[in-house]
Amino acid sequence: MKKIKSVLIPLCILVVTAVVIFLIVNNPPKNMRSKGKTQTHIVVDVITLKAREFTMEINSYGVVRPRTQSMLVAQVSGEISYVSDQFRDGGFFEKGELLLQIDDRDYQAEVKIVQATLLSAEQALLEEQARSEQALADWHRLGNGAQANSLVLREPQLAAQRANVLSAEAKLEKAQLALERTRIIAPFSGRVLNKQVDLGQVISNNGQLAQVYAVDYVEVRLPINNSDLRFINLPEQSRDGVHNGQQAIVTLSSDLVGYQQWQGTVIRTEGAINEQSQQLYVVAQITDPYAAKKLAEFPIKIGQYVNAKIAGKTIPHALTIPNNAIYQGSYVYVLNEQNLLMRKAVEAAWQNQELTLVRSGLSAGDRLVITPLGQVSSGTKVTVSGSAQKQLGTPDQDLSSRRQKKLDAIAKKRGISVEQVLLERKQVKAQGEGV
């Protein structure tokens, strides 16, 4: 029995081993790896660069200020007896208009007193002239052939009376001037910025009445970046008073109360570089800003902050590109004939908030990529927007333009893609055929 067991056990082991080997050989492991994902296509927008005439716009900013701002000061003292209706904060007035009247009764009386003094002096002068003439007649009547001296002819007394007349005339002019100064007349057409007196108030000589400013035009002082100076026509004046005749157009805008803008001109260039900013300032002028035809919902105000766009020089053959197409301020991407991305270094000649004027690195005819790409490598194959659907072989590549627009509208309304709309339609159609 033991002998049989010793034979059967190894035999069973051999049989089981042979079966296992047979199963392994005839059932090899299957490759369960999934198919690789289709490489993602990059779709980009491009523009073809063209050389064109380009007028630069220099950006700046400033604060509105009046051409002339003055403090009205009383030159005589007294009580204010009249105030114009326009003499109030923000009120407009015209040149020569009466703004204030100081009680002038004392000054009228002073004029009359001086007039009486003048009449007395003139009378005394006439009497002295008569005495001088009588003295000369007496000298000749006495038969003295010698020349009469000045004392005989009363010339010193006559000169004294003439001096009295001149003094009285001067006092009269001074009294009349003081009377005239009781009427506060507008020195120019302007507006009241700050009124400091009112009706019935007693003011003293040199007392401040109001702060006013001219409204024929306003000015804005604009700093110019040093890099922009060679791209703008600066109005300059020589020592002889000769102007170069170039006044750039400037558009001033503000969003204080909605968006508003005003047209002006650059009228002069300041004579020195600002010590703090080390920039040159120009002065822009808006003519007659408060005219009825120029009034917007919110008229321009003194002290208002405005942005400015100054028309610069015009370049006949310029290449400009949008700023968002430049990466790290030094390079762009263009497409070659095979729609491969090519990285190109560019050098900017001038730049504002939107555009860059290219000095070197690009030429007319280049296809510039304007789609933000992030980190990509040169030589990457891309698809130009507009031909992407055809190159990708999407199911709707043969759709008519009318149907395509309809699908786009449906997809936009539902917030899904066109492909999802087509897929849903196919599923509904397949369900219908199955039924």
PDB file of C-alpha atoms in Angstrom, residues 52-187:
ATOM      1  CA  ARG A  52       0.151 101.697 -43.078  1.00  0.00           C
ATOM      2  CA  GLU A  53       0.063 105.382 -42.209  1.00  0.00           C
ATOM      3  CA  PHE A  54      -0.105 105.736 -38.464  1.00  0.00           C
ATOM      4  CA  THR A  55      -0.695 108.852 -36.365  1.00  0.00           C
ATOM      5  CA  MET A  56       0.564 108.443 -32.839  1.00  0.00           C
ATOM      6  CA  GLU A  57      -1.498 109.278 -29.780  1.00  0.00           C
ATOM      7  CA  ILE A  58       0.497 110.401 -26.767  1.00  0.00           C
ATOM      8  CA  ASN A  59      -1.255 109.678 -23.474  1.00  0.00           C
ATOM      9  CA  SER A  60      -1.076 112.141 -20.617  1.00  0.00           C
ATOM     10  CA  TYR A  61      -3.145 113.576 -17.781  1.00  0.00           C
ATOM     11  CA  GLY A  62      -3.653 116.803 -15.900  1.00  0.00           C
ATOM     12  CA  VAL A  63      -5.892 119.084 -13.878  1.00  0.00           C
ATOM     13  CA  VAL A  64      -8.097 121.809 -15.355  1.00  0.00           C
ATOM     14  CA  ARG A  65      -7.095 125.302 -14.329  1.00  0.00           C
ATOM     15  CA  PRO A  66      -8.232 128.780 -15.478  1.00  0.00           C
ATOM     16  CA  ARG A  67      -6.241 131.018 -17.780  1.00  0.00           C
ATOM     17  CA  THR A  68      -6.486 133.889 -15.284  1.00  0.00           C
ATOM     18  CA  GLN A  69      -7.455 133.627 -11.625  1.00  0.00           C
ATOM     19  CA  SER A  70      -7.619 136.799  -9.527  1.00  0.00           C
ATOM     20  CA  MET A  71      -8.684 138.063  -6.128  1.00  0.00           C
ATOM     21  CA  LEU A  72     -10.992 141.062  -6.303  1.00  0.00           C
ATOM     22  CA  VAL A  73      -9.864 143.573  -3.689  1.00  0.00           C
ATOM     23  CA  ALA A  74     -11.600 146.775  -2.519  1.00  0.00           C
ATOM     24  CA  GLN A  75      -9.524 149.905  -3.092  1.00  0.00           C
ATOM     25  CA  VAL A  76     -11.777 152.048  -0.892  1.00  0.00           C
ATOM     26  CA  SER A  77     -13.609 151.431   2.363  1.00  0.00           C
ATOM     27  CA  GLY A  78     -17.306 151.617   3.062  1.00  0.00           C
ATOM     28  CA  GLU A  79     -20.574 149.720   3.268  1.00  0.00           C
ATOM     29  CA  ILE A  80     -21.673 147.500   0.363  1.00  0.00           C
ATOM     30  CA  SER A  81     -24.911 148.968  -0.942  1.00  0.00           C
ATOM     31  CA  TYR A  82     -25.456 146.800  -4.042  1.00  0.00           C
ATOM     32  CA  VAL A  83     -24.648 143.215  -5.039  1.00  0.00           C
ATOM     33  CA  SER A  84     -25.194 141.858  -8.551  1.00  0.00           C
ATOM     34  CA  ASP A  85     -27.336 138.759  -8.985  1.00  0.00           C
ATOM     35  CA  GLN A  86     -24.364 137.098 -10.698  1.00  0.00           C
ATOM     36  CA  PHE A  87     -22.092 137.834  -7.740  1.00  0.00           C
ATOM     37  CA  ARG A  88     -22.371 134.377  -6.180  1.00  0.00           C
ATOM     38  CA  ASP A  89     -20.341 131.193  -6.150  1.00  0.00           C
ATOM     39  CA  GLY A  90     -20.395 129.803  -9.705  1.00  0.00           C
ATOM     40  CA  GLY A  91     -22.050 132.907 -11.179  1.00  0.00           C
ATOM     41  CA  PHE A  92     -20.999 134.130 -14.621  1.00  0.00           C
ATOM     42  CA  PHE A  93     -20.289 137.774 -15.413  1.00  0.00           C
ATOM     43  CA  GLU A  94     -19.142 139.778 -18.425  1.00  0.00           C
ATOM     44  CA  LYS A  95     -16.286 142.237 -18.739  1.00  0.00           C
ATOM     45  CA  GLY A  96     -17.331 145.713 -17.555  1.00  0.00           C
ATOM     46  CA  GLU A  97     -20.335 144.434 -15.580  1.00  0.00           C
ATOM     47  CA  LEU A  98     -21.042 146.041 -12.190  1.00  0.00           C
ATOM     48  CA  LEU A  99     -20.559 143.405  -9.492  1.00  0.00           C
ATOM     49  CA  LEU A 100     -20.609 145.463  -6.268  1.00  0.00           C
ATOM     50  CA  GLN A 101     -21.385 149.020  -5.254  1.00  0.00           C
ATOM     51  CA  ILE A 102     -19.916 150.610  -2.143  1.00  0.00           C
ATOM     52  CA  ASP A 103     -21.844 153.482  -0.537  1.00  0.00           C
ATOM     53  CA  ASP A 104     -20.411 156.490  -2.374  1.00  0.00           C
ATOM     54  CA  ARG A 105     -22.041 159.449  -0.583  1.00  0.00           C
ATOM     55  CA  ASP A 106     -18.921 160.323   1.388  1.00  0.00           C
ATOM     56  CA  TYR A 107     -16.847 160.180  -1.795  1.00  0.00           C
ATOM     57  CA  GLN A 108     -19.276 162.367  -3.711  1.00  0.00           C
ATOM     58  CA  ALA A 109     -19.051 164.949  -0.907  1.00  0.00           C
ATOM     59  CA  GLU A 110     -15.265 164.740  -1.040  1.00  0.00           C
ATOM     60  CA  VAL A 111     -15.345 165.436  -4.770  1.00  0.00           C
ATOM     61  CA  LYS A 112     -17.463 168.548  -4.222  1.00  0.00           C
ATOM     62  CA  ILE A 113     -15.131 169.801  -1.482  1.00  0.00           C
ATOM     63  CA  VAL A 114     -12.120 169.401  -3.753  1.00  0.00           C
ATOM     64  CA  GLN A 115     -13.987 171.051  -6.621  1.00  0.00           C
ATOM     65  CA  ALA A 116     -14.605 174.083  -4.364  1.00  0.00           C
ATOM     66  CA  THR A 117     -10.941 174.158  -3.412  1.00  0.00           C
ATOM     67  CA  LEU A 118     -10.011 174.102  -7.093  1.00  0.00           C
ATOM     68  CA  LEU A 119     -12.366 177.007  -7.863  1.00  0.00           C
ATOM     69  CA  SER A 120     -10.814 179.049  -5.049  1.00  0.00           C
ATOM     70  CA  ALA A 121      -7.329 178.294  -6.324  1.00  0.00           C
ATOM     71  CA  GLU A 122      -8.282 179.245  -9.855  1.00  0.00           C
ATOM     72  CA  GLN A 123      -9.793 182.533  -8.561  1.00  0.00           C
ATOM     73  CA  ALA A 124      -6.624 183.314  -6.613  1.00  0.00           C
ATOM     74  CA  LEU A 125      -4.581 182.561  -9.714  1.00  0.00           C
ATOM     75  CA  LEU A 126      -6.639 185.001 -11.781  1.00  0.00           C
ATOM     76  CA  GLU A 127      -6.202 187.710  -9.142  1.00  0.00           C
ATOM     77  CA  GLU A 128      -2.477 187.170  -9.007  1.00  0.00           C
ATOM     78  CA  GLN A 129      -2.230 187.269 -12.787  1.00  0.00           C
ATOM     79  CA  ALA A 130      -4.034 190.638 -12.716  1.00  0.00           C
ATOM     80  CA  ARG A 131      -1.618 191.945 -10.083  1.00  0.00           C
ATOM     81  CA  SER A 132       1.355 190.807 -12.156  1.00  0.00           C
ATOM     82  CA  GLU A 133       0.007 192.562 -15.241  1.00  0.00           C
ATOM     83  CA  GLN A 134      -0.650 195.745 -13.221  1.00  0.00           C
ATOM     84  CA  ALA A 135       2.875 195.684 -11.846  1.00  0.00           C
ATOM     85  CA  LEU A 136       4.280 195.497 -15.361  1.00  0.00           C
ATOM     86  CA  ALA A 137       2.073 198.398 -16.484  1.00  0.00           C
ATOM     87  CA  ASP A 138       3.183 200.521 -13.518  1.00  0.00           C
ATOM     88  CA  TRP A 139       6.824 199.778 -14.302  1.00  0.00           C
ATOM     89  CA  HIS A 140       6.421 201.037 -17.853  1.00  0.00           C
ATOM     90  CA  ARG A 141       4.375 204.073 -16.717  1.00  0.00           C
ATOM     91  CA  LEU A 142       7.150 205.257 -14.414  1.00  0.00           C
ATOM     92  CA  GLY A 143       9.366 205.471 -17.486  1.00  0.00           C
ATOM     93  CA  ASN A 144      12.161 203.309 -16.177  1.00  0.00           C
ATOM     94  CA  GLY A 145      13.839 201.811 -19.215  1.00  0.00           C
ATOM     95  CA  ALA A 146      15.495 198.987 -17.253  1.00  0.00           C
ATOM     96  CA  GLN A 147      14.129 195.440 -17.310  1.00  0.00           C
ATOM     97  CA  ALA A 148      11.800 194.705 -14.383  1.00  0.00           C
ATOM     98  CA  ASN A 149      12.911 191.855 -12.149  1.00  0.00           C
ATOM     99  CA  SER A 150      10.764 188.913 -11.088  1.00  0.00           C
ATOM    100  CA  LEU A 151       9.930 190.382  -7.729  1.00  0.00           C
ATOM    101  CA  VAL A 152       8.583 193.555  -9.302  1.00  0.00           C
ATOM    102  CA  LEU A 153       6.407 191.492 -11.649  1.00  0.00           C
ATOM    103  CA  ARG A 154       5.227 189.236  -8.735  1.00  0.00           C
ATOM    104  CA  GLU A 155       6.351 186.100 -10.568  1.00  0.00           C
ATOM    105  CA  PRO A 156       6.976 184.073  -7.355  1.00  0.00           C
ATOM    106  CA  GLN A 157       3.454 184.805  -6.120  1.00  0.00           C
ATOM    107  CA  LEU A 158       2.057 183.901  -9.545  1.00  0.00           C
ATOM    108  CA  ALA A 159       3.948 180.583  -9.545  1.00  0.00           C
ATOM    109  CA  ALA A 160       2.663 179.793  -6.054  1.00  0.00           C
ATOM    110  CA  GLN A 161      -0.943 180.322  -7.167  1.00  0.00           C
ATOM    111  CA  ARG A 162      -0.407 178.092 -10.206  1.00  0.00           C
ATOM    112  CA  ALA A 163       0.964 175.411  -7.887  1.00  0.00           C
ATOM    113  CA  ASN A 164      -2.141 175.728  -5.733  1.00  0.00           C
ATOM    114  CA  VAL A 165      -4.299 175.165  -8.837  1.00  0.00           C
ATOM    115  CA  LEU A 166      -2.292 172.090  -9.848  1.00  0.00           C
ATOM    116  CA  SER A 167      -2.565 170.702  -6.327  1.00  0.00           C
ATOM    117  CA  ALA A 168      -6.327 171.249  -6.299  1.00  0.00           C
ATOM    118  CA  GLU A 169      -6.663 169.567  -9.702  1.00  0.00           C
ATOM    119  CA  ALA A 170      -4.675 166.547  -8.462  1.00  0.00           C
ATOM    120  CA  LYS A 171      -6.847 166.298  -5.356  1.00  0.00           C
ATOM    121  CA  LEU A 172      -9.935 166.436  -7.550  1.00  0.00           C
ATOM    122  CA  GLU A 173      -8.651 163.608  -9.755  1.00  0.00           C
ATOM    123  CA  LYS A 174      -7.856 161.555  -6.655  1.00  0.00           C
ATOM    124  CA  ALA A 175     -11.322 162.169  -5.187  1.00  0.00           C
ATOM    125  CA  GLN A 176     -12.968 161.271  -8.493  1.00  0.00           C
ATOM    126  CA  LEU A 177     -10.850 158.097  -8.697  1.00  0.00           C
ATOM    127  CA  ALA A 178     -11.922 157.097  -5.167  1.00  0.00           C
ATOM    128  CA  LEU A 179     -15.537 157.722  -6.187  1.00  0.00           C
ATOM    129  CA  GLU A 180     -15.047 155.571  -9.283  1.00  0.00           C
ATOM    130  CA  ARG A 181     -13.572 152.781  -7.176  1.00  0.00           C
ATOM    131  CA  THR A 182     -16.768 152.461  -5.180  1.00  0.00           C
ATOM    132  CA  ARG A 183     -18.079 150.618  -8.254  1.00  0.00           C
ATOM    133  CA  ILE A 184     -16.489 147.144  -8.468  1.00  0.00           C
ATOM    134  CA  ILE A 185     -16.375 146.436 -12.214  1.00  0.00           C
ATOM    135  CA  ALA A 186     -15.537 142.999 -13.686  1.00  0.00           C
ATOM    136  CA  PRO A 187     -12.037 143.179 -15.231  1.00  0.00           C
TER     137      PRO A 187
END
